Amino acid sequence: MKRKVLITRGVFPEIVEALAQRFEVEHNPEDRPLPPEELARRLEGKHGAMATVMDRFDEPLLARSPELRVISNIAVGYNNIDIAACSKRGIRVTNTPGVLDDTTADLTWALLMAAARRVAEADAYVRAGEWKVAFGVRYFLGQDVYHATLGIIGMGRIGQAIARRAAGFDMRVLYNNRNRLAEADERRLGAVYVERDRLFAESDFVVVMAPYSAATHHLVGAAEIAKMKPTAILVNTARGGVVDDAALVYALKHKRIAGAGLDVFEGEPALDRGYLELPNVVLTPHIGSASAATRMTMCRLAADNLTAVLEGRTPPNLVNA
Ligand code: DGY
């Protein structure tokens, strides 16, 4: 008898077809996350779930899905899943690391540059028909990126991909990470390890690339923002909750820092409405890894992970060994 799998969100048809050759697949084809009760109901009797970071797998949900053997996240992050509860129940959790590093680094740079050079603001100005004088010496003055100091908090694979790109702009790169990199890696990346306070104080651009956990909750809050230069720009493409949104809205509103580029938010998609009124922040809807090629690769990897567990093999990307 075929094992049963739930795909919680709209994915590419070829992924559904491939899984359907091996498993009995139920697929929510929509881009709408399943409400918790619907997710619980649709998970009943399933052996595997292919899920996104918007699907919360906690103990009460797992208790209603005793047959579940694997949760395959289509994401590198897995803060949506209670890993300890899964391990206790023998549920394997997998993710998709490695395949989205460069795509996410690219979007981080897109936000950094858009905020530095006020691209979204200038675009809105042109579209609104406000561009009446052809050239203004003082139009949309922004910050230079080249030769500036970039501070990266979280120097894992994506942080390192962000650092590599800084070489093209002749930037000085500072970083802070739970563990300091090997000397050879620091040399290769041209990155200098510093304490967090110094990173905030000396960086023109602060990029947050730390995973969300209780330890990183509001890692960047009012106190940290107060240490930044008034000309500095903050970029978060990691996770909502790592930055304190209320503190950042306040700082941007009162020009405590110059700007921000944000792809992730606390409680997304219901972001702090304060952001919407601010011209000095560039907002994108959690699209860090959203290139066509990378999202397809992530889905393929998630399908491989799920298949491996349900066929009794070790999956390529096991989170809870
Ligand atoms: C990730 O891979 O964790 C991205 O944030 C997509 O969820």
PDB file of C-alpha atoms in Angstrom, residues 102-284:
ATOM      1  CA  ASP A 102      23.669  32.650  -3.581  1.00  0.00           C
ATOM      2  CA  THR A 103      20.073  33.519  -4.451  1.00  0.00           C
ATOM      3  CA  THR A 104      19.454  34.807  -0.929  1.00  0.00           C
ATOM      4  CA  ALA A 105      22.758  36.698  -0.950  1.00  0.00           C
ATOM      5  CA  ASP A 106      21.710  38.328  -4.235  1.00  0.00           C
ATOM      6  CA  LEU A 107      18.416  39.563  -2.748  1.00  0.00           C
ATOM      7  CA  THR A 108      20.247  40.824   0.325  1.00  0.00           C
ATOM      8  CA  TRP A 109      22.404  42.918  -1.970  1.00  0.00           C
ATOM      9  CA  ALA A 110      19.377  44.060  -3.958  1.00  0.00           C
ATOM     10  CA  LEU A 111      17.804  45.389  -0.743  1.00  0.00           C
ATOM     11  CA  LEU A 112      21.065  46.886   0.465  1.00  0.00           C
ATOM     12  CA  MET A 113      21.595  48.762  -2.767  1.00  0.00           C
ATOM     13  CA  ALA A 114      17.944  49.749  -3.155  1.00  0.00           C
ATOM     14  CA  ALA A 115      17.950  51.228   0.358  1.00  0.00           C
ATOM     15  CA  ALA A 116      21.356  52.896  -0.111  1.00  0.00           C
ATOM     16  CA  ARG A 117      20.396  54.526  -3.401  1.00  0.00           C
ATOM     17  CA  ARG A 118      16.712  55.026  -2.567  1.00  0.00           C
ATOM     18  CA  VAL A 119      15.576  53.032  -5.593  1.00  0.00           C
ATOM     19  CA  ALA A 120      12.036  52.200  -4.408  1.00  0.00           C
ATOM     20  CA  GLU A 121      11.417  55.764  -3.314  1.00  0.00           C
ATOM     21  CA  ALA A 122      12.662  57.145  -6.652  1.00  0.00           C
ATOM     22  CA  ASP A 123      10.583  54.609  -8.584  1.00  0.00           C
ATOM     23  CA  ALA A 124       7.441  55.645  -6.676  1.00  0.00           C
ATOM     24  CA  TYR A 125       8.240  59.303  -7.393  1.00  0.00           C
ATOM     25  CA  VAL A 126       8.482  58.725 -11.145  1.00  0.00           C
ATOM     26  CA  ARG A 127       5.316  56.595 -11.234  1.00  0.00           C
ATOM     27  CA  ALA A 128       3.379  59.242  -9.290  1.00  0.00           C
ATOM     28  CA  GLY A 129       4.169  61.782 -12.026  1.00  0.00           C
ATOM     29  CA  GLU A 130       6.157  63.937  -9.631  1.00  0.00           C
ATOM     30  CA  TRP A 131       9.274  64.053 -11.820  1.00  0.00           C
ATOM     31  CA  LYS A 132       8.854  67.523 -13.315  1.00  0.00           C
ATOM     32  CA  VAL A 133      12.423  68.836 -13.593  1.00  0.00           C
ATOM     33  CA  ALA A 134      14.784  66.697 -15.650  1.00  0.00           C
ATOM     34  CA  PHE A 135      17.809  66.663 -13.386  1.00  0.00           C
ATOM     35  CA  GLY A 136      18.316  67.840  -9.843  1.00  0.00           C
ATOM     36  CA  VAL A 137      21.721  68.099  -8.228  1.00  0.00           C
ATOM     37  CA  ARG A 138      20.149  67.263  -4.868  1.00  0.00           C
ATOM     38  CA  TYR A 139      17.605  64.704  -6.052  1.00  0.00           C
ATOM     39  CA  PHE A 140      17.464  61.490  -4.020  1.00  0.00           C
ATOM     40  CA  LEU A 141      20.878  61.710  -2.446  1.00  0.00           C
ATOM     41  CA  GLY A 142      21.801  58.330  -0.996  1.00  0.00           C
ATOM     42  CA  GLN A 143      24.770  56.503   0.474  1.00  0.00           C
ATOM     43  CA  ASP A 144      27.789  55.137  -1.380  1.00  0.00           C
ATOM     44  CA  VAL A 145      28.172  51.409  -1.208  1.00  0.00           C
ATOM     45  CA  TYR A 146      31.690  51.139  -2.593  1.00  0.00           C
ATOM     46  CA  HIS A 147      34.496  51.500  -0.029  1.00  0.00           C
ATOM     47  CA  ALA A 148      31.931  51.427   2.791  1.00  0.00           C
ATOM     48  CA  THR A 149      32.002  49.064   5.784  1.00  0.00           C
ATOM     49  CA  LEU A 150      29.694  46.071   5.715  1.00  0.00           C
ATOM     50  CA  GLY A 151      28.867  44.316   8.999  1.00  0.00           C
ATOM     51  CA  ILE A 152      27.410  40.815   8.792  1.00  0.00           C
ATOM     52  CA  ILE A 153      25.754  39.200  11.809  1.00  0.00           C
ATOM     53  CA  GLY A 154      25.596  35.470  11.163  1.00  0.00           C
ATOM     54  CA  MET A 155      28.452  34.167   9.033  1.00  0.00           C
ATOM     55  CA  GLY A 156      27.103  30.831   7.883  1.00  0.00           C
ATOM     56  CA  ARG A 157      26.878  29.861   4.233  1.00  0.00           C
ATOM     57  CA  ILE A 158      24.586  32.761   3.253  1.00  0.00           C
ATOM     58  CA  GLY A 159      26.546  35.291   5.315  1.00  0.00           C
ATOM     59  CA  GLN A 160      29.692  34.170   3.523  1.00  0.00           C
ATOM     60  CA  ALA A 161      28.032  34.468   0.110  1.00  0.00           C
ATOM     61  CA  ILE A 162      27.073  38.051   1.065  1.00  0.00           C
ATOM     62  CA  ALA A 163      30.672  38.757   2.139  1.00  0.00           C
ATOM     63  CA  ARG A 164      32.107  37.417  -1.135  1.00  0.00           C
ATOM     64  CA  ARG A 165      30.024  39.924  -3.086  1.00  0.00           C
ATOM     65  CA  ALA A 166      31.417  42.821  -1.042  1.00  0.00           C
ATOM     66  CA  ALA A 167      34.838  42.365  -2.648  1.00  0.00           C
ATOM     67  CA  GLY A 168      33.433  43.772  -5.879  1.00  0.00           C
ATOM     68  CA  PHE A 169      32.630  47.001  -4.066  1.00  0.00           C
ATOM     69  CA  ASP A 170      36.027  47.227  -2.339  1.00  0.00           C
ATOM     70  CA  MET A 171      34.301  47.148   1.015  1.00  0.00           C
ATOM     71  CA  ARG A 172      35.686  46.516   4.447  1.00  0.00           C
ATOM     72  CA  VAL A 173      33.856  43.522   5.903  1.00  0.00           C
ATOM     73  CA  LEU A 174      33.263  42.969   9.618  1.00  0.00           C
ATOM     74  CA  TYR A 175      31.389  39.992  10.959  1.00  0.00           C
ATOM     75  CA  ASN A 176      30.048  38.499  14.139  1.00  0.00           C
ATOM     76  CA  ASN A 177      29.062  34.884  14.500  1.00  0.00           C
ATOM     77  CA  ARG A 178      28.410  32.374  17.249  1.00  0.00           C
ATOM     78  CA  ASN A 179      31.683  30.700  16.293  1.00  0.00           C
ATOM     79  CA  ARG A 180      34.597  32.532  14.792  1.00  0.00           C
ATOM     80  CA  LEU A 181      35.623  31.277  11.343  1.00  0.00           C
ATOM     81  CA  ALA A 182      38.965  29.608  10.706  1.00  0.00           C
ATOM     82  CA  GLU A 183      41.724  32.074   9.890  1.00  0.00           C
ATOM     83  CA  ALA A 184      42.009  30.776   6.334  1.00  0.00           C
ATOM     84  CA  ASP A 185      38.275  31.420   5.759  1.00  0.00           C
ATOM     85  CA  GLU A 186      38.523  34.921   7.197  1.00  0.00           C
ATOM     86  CA  ARG A 187      41.420  35.616   4.834  1.00  0.00           C
ATOM     87  CA  ARG A 188      39.577  34.146   1.843  1.00  0.00           C
ATOM     88  CA  LEU A 189      36.522  36.313   2.590  1.00  0.00           C
ATOM     89  CA  GLY A 190      38.515  39.365   3.625  1.00  0.00           C
ATOM     90  CA  ALA A 191      36.343  39.492   6.754  1.00  0.00           C
ATOM     91  CA  VAL A 192      37.362  40.614  10.229  1.00  0.00           C
ATOM     92  CA  TYR A 193      35.723  39.146  13.347  1.00  0.00           C
ATOM     93  CA  VAL A 194      34.566  41.808  15.825  1.00  0.00           C
ATOM     94  CA  GLU A 195      32.323  41.958  18.861  1.00  0.00           C
ATOM     95  CA  ARG A 196      28.761  42.890  18.061  1.00  0.00           C
ATOM     96  CA  ASP A 197      28.932  46.362  19.628  1.00  0.00           C
ATOM     97  CA  ARG A 198      31.851  47.304  17.424  1.00  0.00           C
ATOM     98  CA  LEU A 199      30.094  45.919  14.370  1.00  0.00           C
ATOM     99  CA  PHE A 200      27.045  48.105  15.022  1.00  0.00           C
ATOM    100  CA  ALA A 201      29.180  51.180  15.690  1.00  0.00           C
ATOM    101  CA  GLU A 202      31.499  50.924  12.679  1.00  0.00           C
ATOM    102  CA  SER A 203      29.325  49.528   9.906  1.00  0.00           C
ATOM    103  CA  ASP A 204      27.682  51.599   7.195  1.00  0.00           C
ATOM    104  CA  PHE A 205      25.545  48.578   6.325  1.00  0.00           C
ATOM    105  CA  VAL A 206      24.475  45.987   8.883  1.00  0.00           C
ATOM    106  CA  VAL A 207      23.151  42.748   7.437  1.00  0.00           C
ATOM    107  CA  VAL A 208      21.344  40.300   9.696  1.00  0.00           C
ATOM    108  CA  MET A 209      21.731  36.678   8.673  1.00  0.00           C
ATOM    109  CA  ALA A 210      21.163  34.788  11.919  1.00  0.00           C
ATOM    110  CA  PRO A 211      18.544  32.030  12.203  1.00  0.00           C
ATOM    111  CA  TYR A 212      15.602  32.705  14.520  1.00  0.00           C
ATOM    112  CA  SER A 213      15.607  31.055  17.935  1.00  0.00           C
ATOM    113  CA  ALA A 214      14.936  32.080  21.524  1.00  0.00           C
ATOM    114  CA  ALA A 215      18.586  33.192  21.655  1.00  0.00           C
ATOM    115  CA  THR A 216      18.307  35.463  18.604  1.00  0.00           C
ATOM    116  CA  HIS A 217      14.880  36.930  19.417  1.00  0.00           C
ATOM    117  CA  HIS A 218      15.238  40.739  19.041  1.00  0.00           C
ATOM    118  CA  LEU A 219      18.983  40.411  18.544  1.00  0.00           C
ATOM    119  CA  VAL A 220      18.665  43.821  16.924  1.00  0.00           C
ATOM    120  CA  GLY A 221      16.530  46.057  19.133  1.00  0.00           C
ATOM    121  CA  ALA A 222      16.494  49.674  20.304  1.00  0.00           C
ATOM    122  CA  ALA A 223      19.801  49.364  22.192  1.00  0.00           C
ATOM    123  CA  GLU A 224      21.635  47.920  19.180  1.00  0.00           C
ATOM    124  CA  ILE A 225      20.103  50.404  16.741  1.00  0.00           C
ATOM    125  CA  ALA A 226      21.208  53.222  19.059  1.00  0.00           C
ATOM    126  CA  LYS A 227      24.806  52.108  18.515  1.00  0.00           C
ATOM    127  CA  MET A 228      24.547  52.435  14.719  1.00  0.00           C
ATOM    128  CA  LYS A 229      25.673  55.455  12.705  1.00  0.00           C
ATOM    129  CA  PRO A 230      22.875  57.881  11.745  1.00  0.00           C
ATOM    130  CA  THR A 231      23.836  57.222   8.113  1.00  0.00           C
ATOM    131  CA  ALA A 232      23.708  53.433   8.492  1.00  0.00           C
ATOM    132  CA  ILE A 233      21.352  51.028   6.758  1.00  0.00           C
ATOM    133  CA  LEU A 234      20.019  47.787   8.249  1.00  0.00           C
ATOM    134  CA  VAL A 235      19.138  44.795   6.068  1.00  0.00           C
ATOM    135  CA  ASN A 236      17.279  41.711   7.306  1.00  0.00           C
ATOM    136  CA  THR A 237      16.824  38.749   4.981  1.00  0.00           C
ATOM    137  CA  ALA A 238      17.061  36.154   7.768  1.00  0.00           C
ATOM    138  CA  ARG A 239      13.908  35.851   9.876  1.00  0.00           C
ATOM    139  CA  GLY A 240      11.291  38.089  11.354  1.00  0.00           C
ATOM    140  CA  GLY A 241      11.749  38.371  15.111  1.00  0.00           C
ATOM    141  CA  VAL A 242      15.541  38.622  14.898  1.00  0.00           C
ATOM    142  CA  VAL A 243      14.928  42.357  14.492  1.00  0.00           C
ATOM    143  CA  ASP A 244      12.536  44.178  16.831  1.00  0.00           C
ATOM    144  CA  ASP A 245      10.170  45.732  14.275  1.00  0.00           C
ATOM    145  CA  ALA A 246       8.649  48.286  16.662  1.00  0.00           C
ATOM    146  CA  ALA A 247      12.126  49.551  17.587  1.00  0.00           C
ATOM    147  CA  LEU A 248      13.167  49.716  13.952  1.00  0.00           C
ATOM    148  CA  VAL A 249      10.032  51.580  12.859  1.00  0.00           C
ATOM    149  CA  TYR A 250      10.691  54.108  15.626  1.00  0.00           C
ATOM    150  CA  ALA A 251      14.352  54.510  14.617  1.00  0.00           C
ATOM    151  CA  LEU A 252      13.527  54.932  10.931  1.00  0.00           C
ATOM    152  CA  LYS A 253      10.757  57.391  11.678  1.00  0.00           C
ATOM    153  CA  HIS A 254      13.042  59.527  13.844  1.00  0.00           C
ATOM    154  CA  LYS A 255      15.990  59.144  11.433  1.00  0.00           C
ATOM    155  CA  ARG A 256      18.137  57.439  14.060  1.00  0.00           C
ATOM    156  CA  ILE A 257      19.477  55.434  11.125  1.00  0.00           C
ATOM    157  CA  ALA A 258      19.191  56.285   7.430  1.00  0.00           C
ATOM    158  CA  GLY A 259      17.261  53.340   6.115  1.00  0.00           C
ATOM    159  CA  ALA A 260      16.481  49.654   5.983  1.00  0.00           C
ATOM    160  CA  GLY A 261      15.855  46.840   3.538  1.00  0.00           C
ATOM    161  CA  LEU A 262      13.602  44.096   4.877  1.00  0.00           C
ATOM    162  CA  ASP A 263      12.427  40.790   3.462  1.00  0.00           C
ATOM    163  CA  VAL A 264      11.159  39.258   6.716  1.00  0.00           C
ATOM    164  CA  PHE A 265       8.939  40.512   9.542  1.00  0.00           C
ATOM    165  CA  GLU A 266       7.556  39.535  12.910  1.00  0.00           C
ATOM    166  CA  GLY A 267       4.158  37.895  12.394  1.00  0.00           C
ATOM    167  CA  GLU A 268       4.401  38.154   8.594  1.00  0.00           C
ATOM    168  CA  PRO A 269       2.476  38.762   6.431  1.00  0.00           C
ATOM    169  CA  ALA A 270       0.841  41.087   8.986  1.00  0.00           C
ATOM    170  CA  LEU A 271       3.787  43.431   9.205  1.00  0.00           C
ATOM    171  CA  ASP A 272       4.044  46.495  11.451  1.00  0.00           C
ATOM    172  CA  ARG A 273       1.913  49.064   9.629  1.00  0.00           C
ATOM    173  CA  GLY A 274       4.422  51.753  10.636  1.00  0.00           C
ATOM    174  CA  TYR A 275       6.755  50.532   7.883  1.00  0.00           C
ATOM    175  CA  LEU A 276       4.222  51.365   5.183  1.00  0.00           C
ATOM    176  CA  GLU A 277       4.374  55.074   5.943  1.00  0.00           C
ATOM    177  CA  LEU A 278       8.153  55.304   5.813  1.00  0.00           C
ATOM    178  CA  PRO A 279       9.960  56.238   2.605  1.00  0.00           C
ATOM    179  CA  ASN A 280      13.352  55.099   3.944  1.00  0.00           C
ATOM    180  CA  VAL A 281      12.593  51.394   4.055  1.00  0.00           C
ATOM    181  CA  VAL A 282      12.442  48.932   1.159  1.00  0.00           C
ATOM    182  CA  LEU A 283      10.038  46.059   1.755  1.00  0.00           C
ATOM    183  CA  THR A 284       9.805  42.681   0.023  1.00  0.00           C
TER     184      THR A 284
END
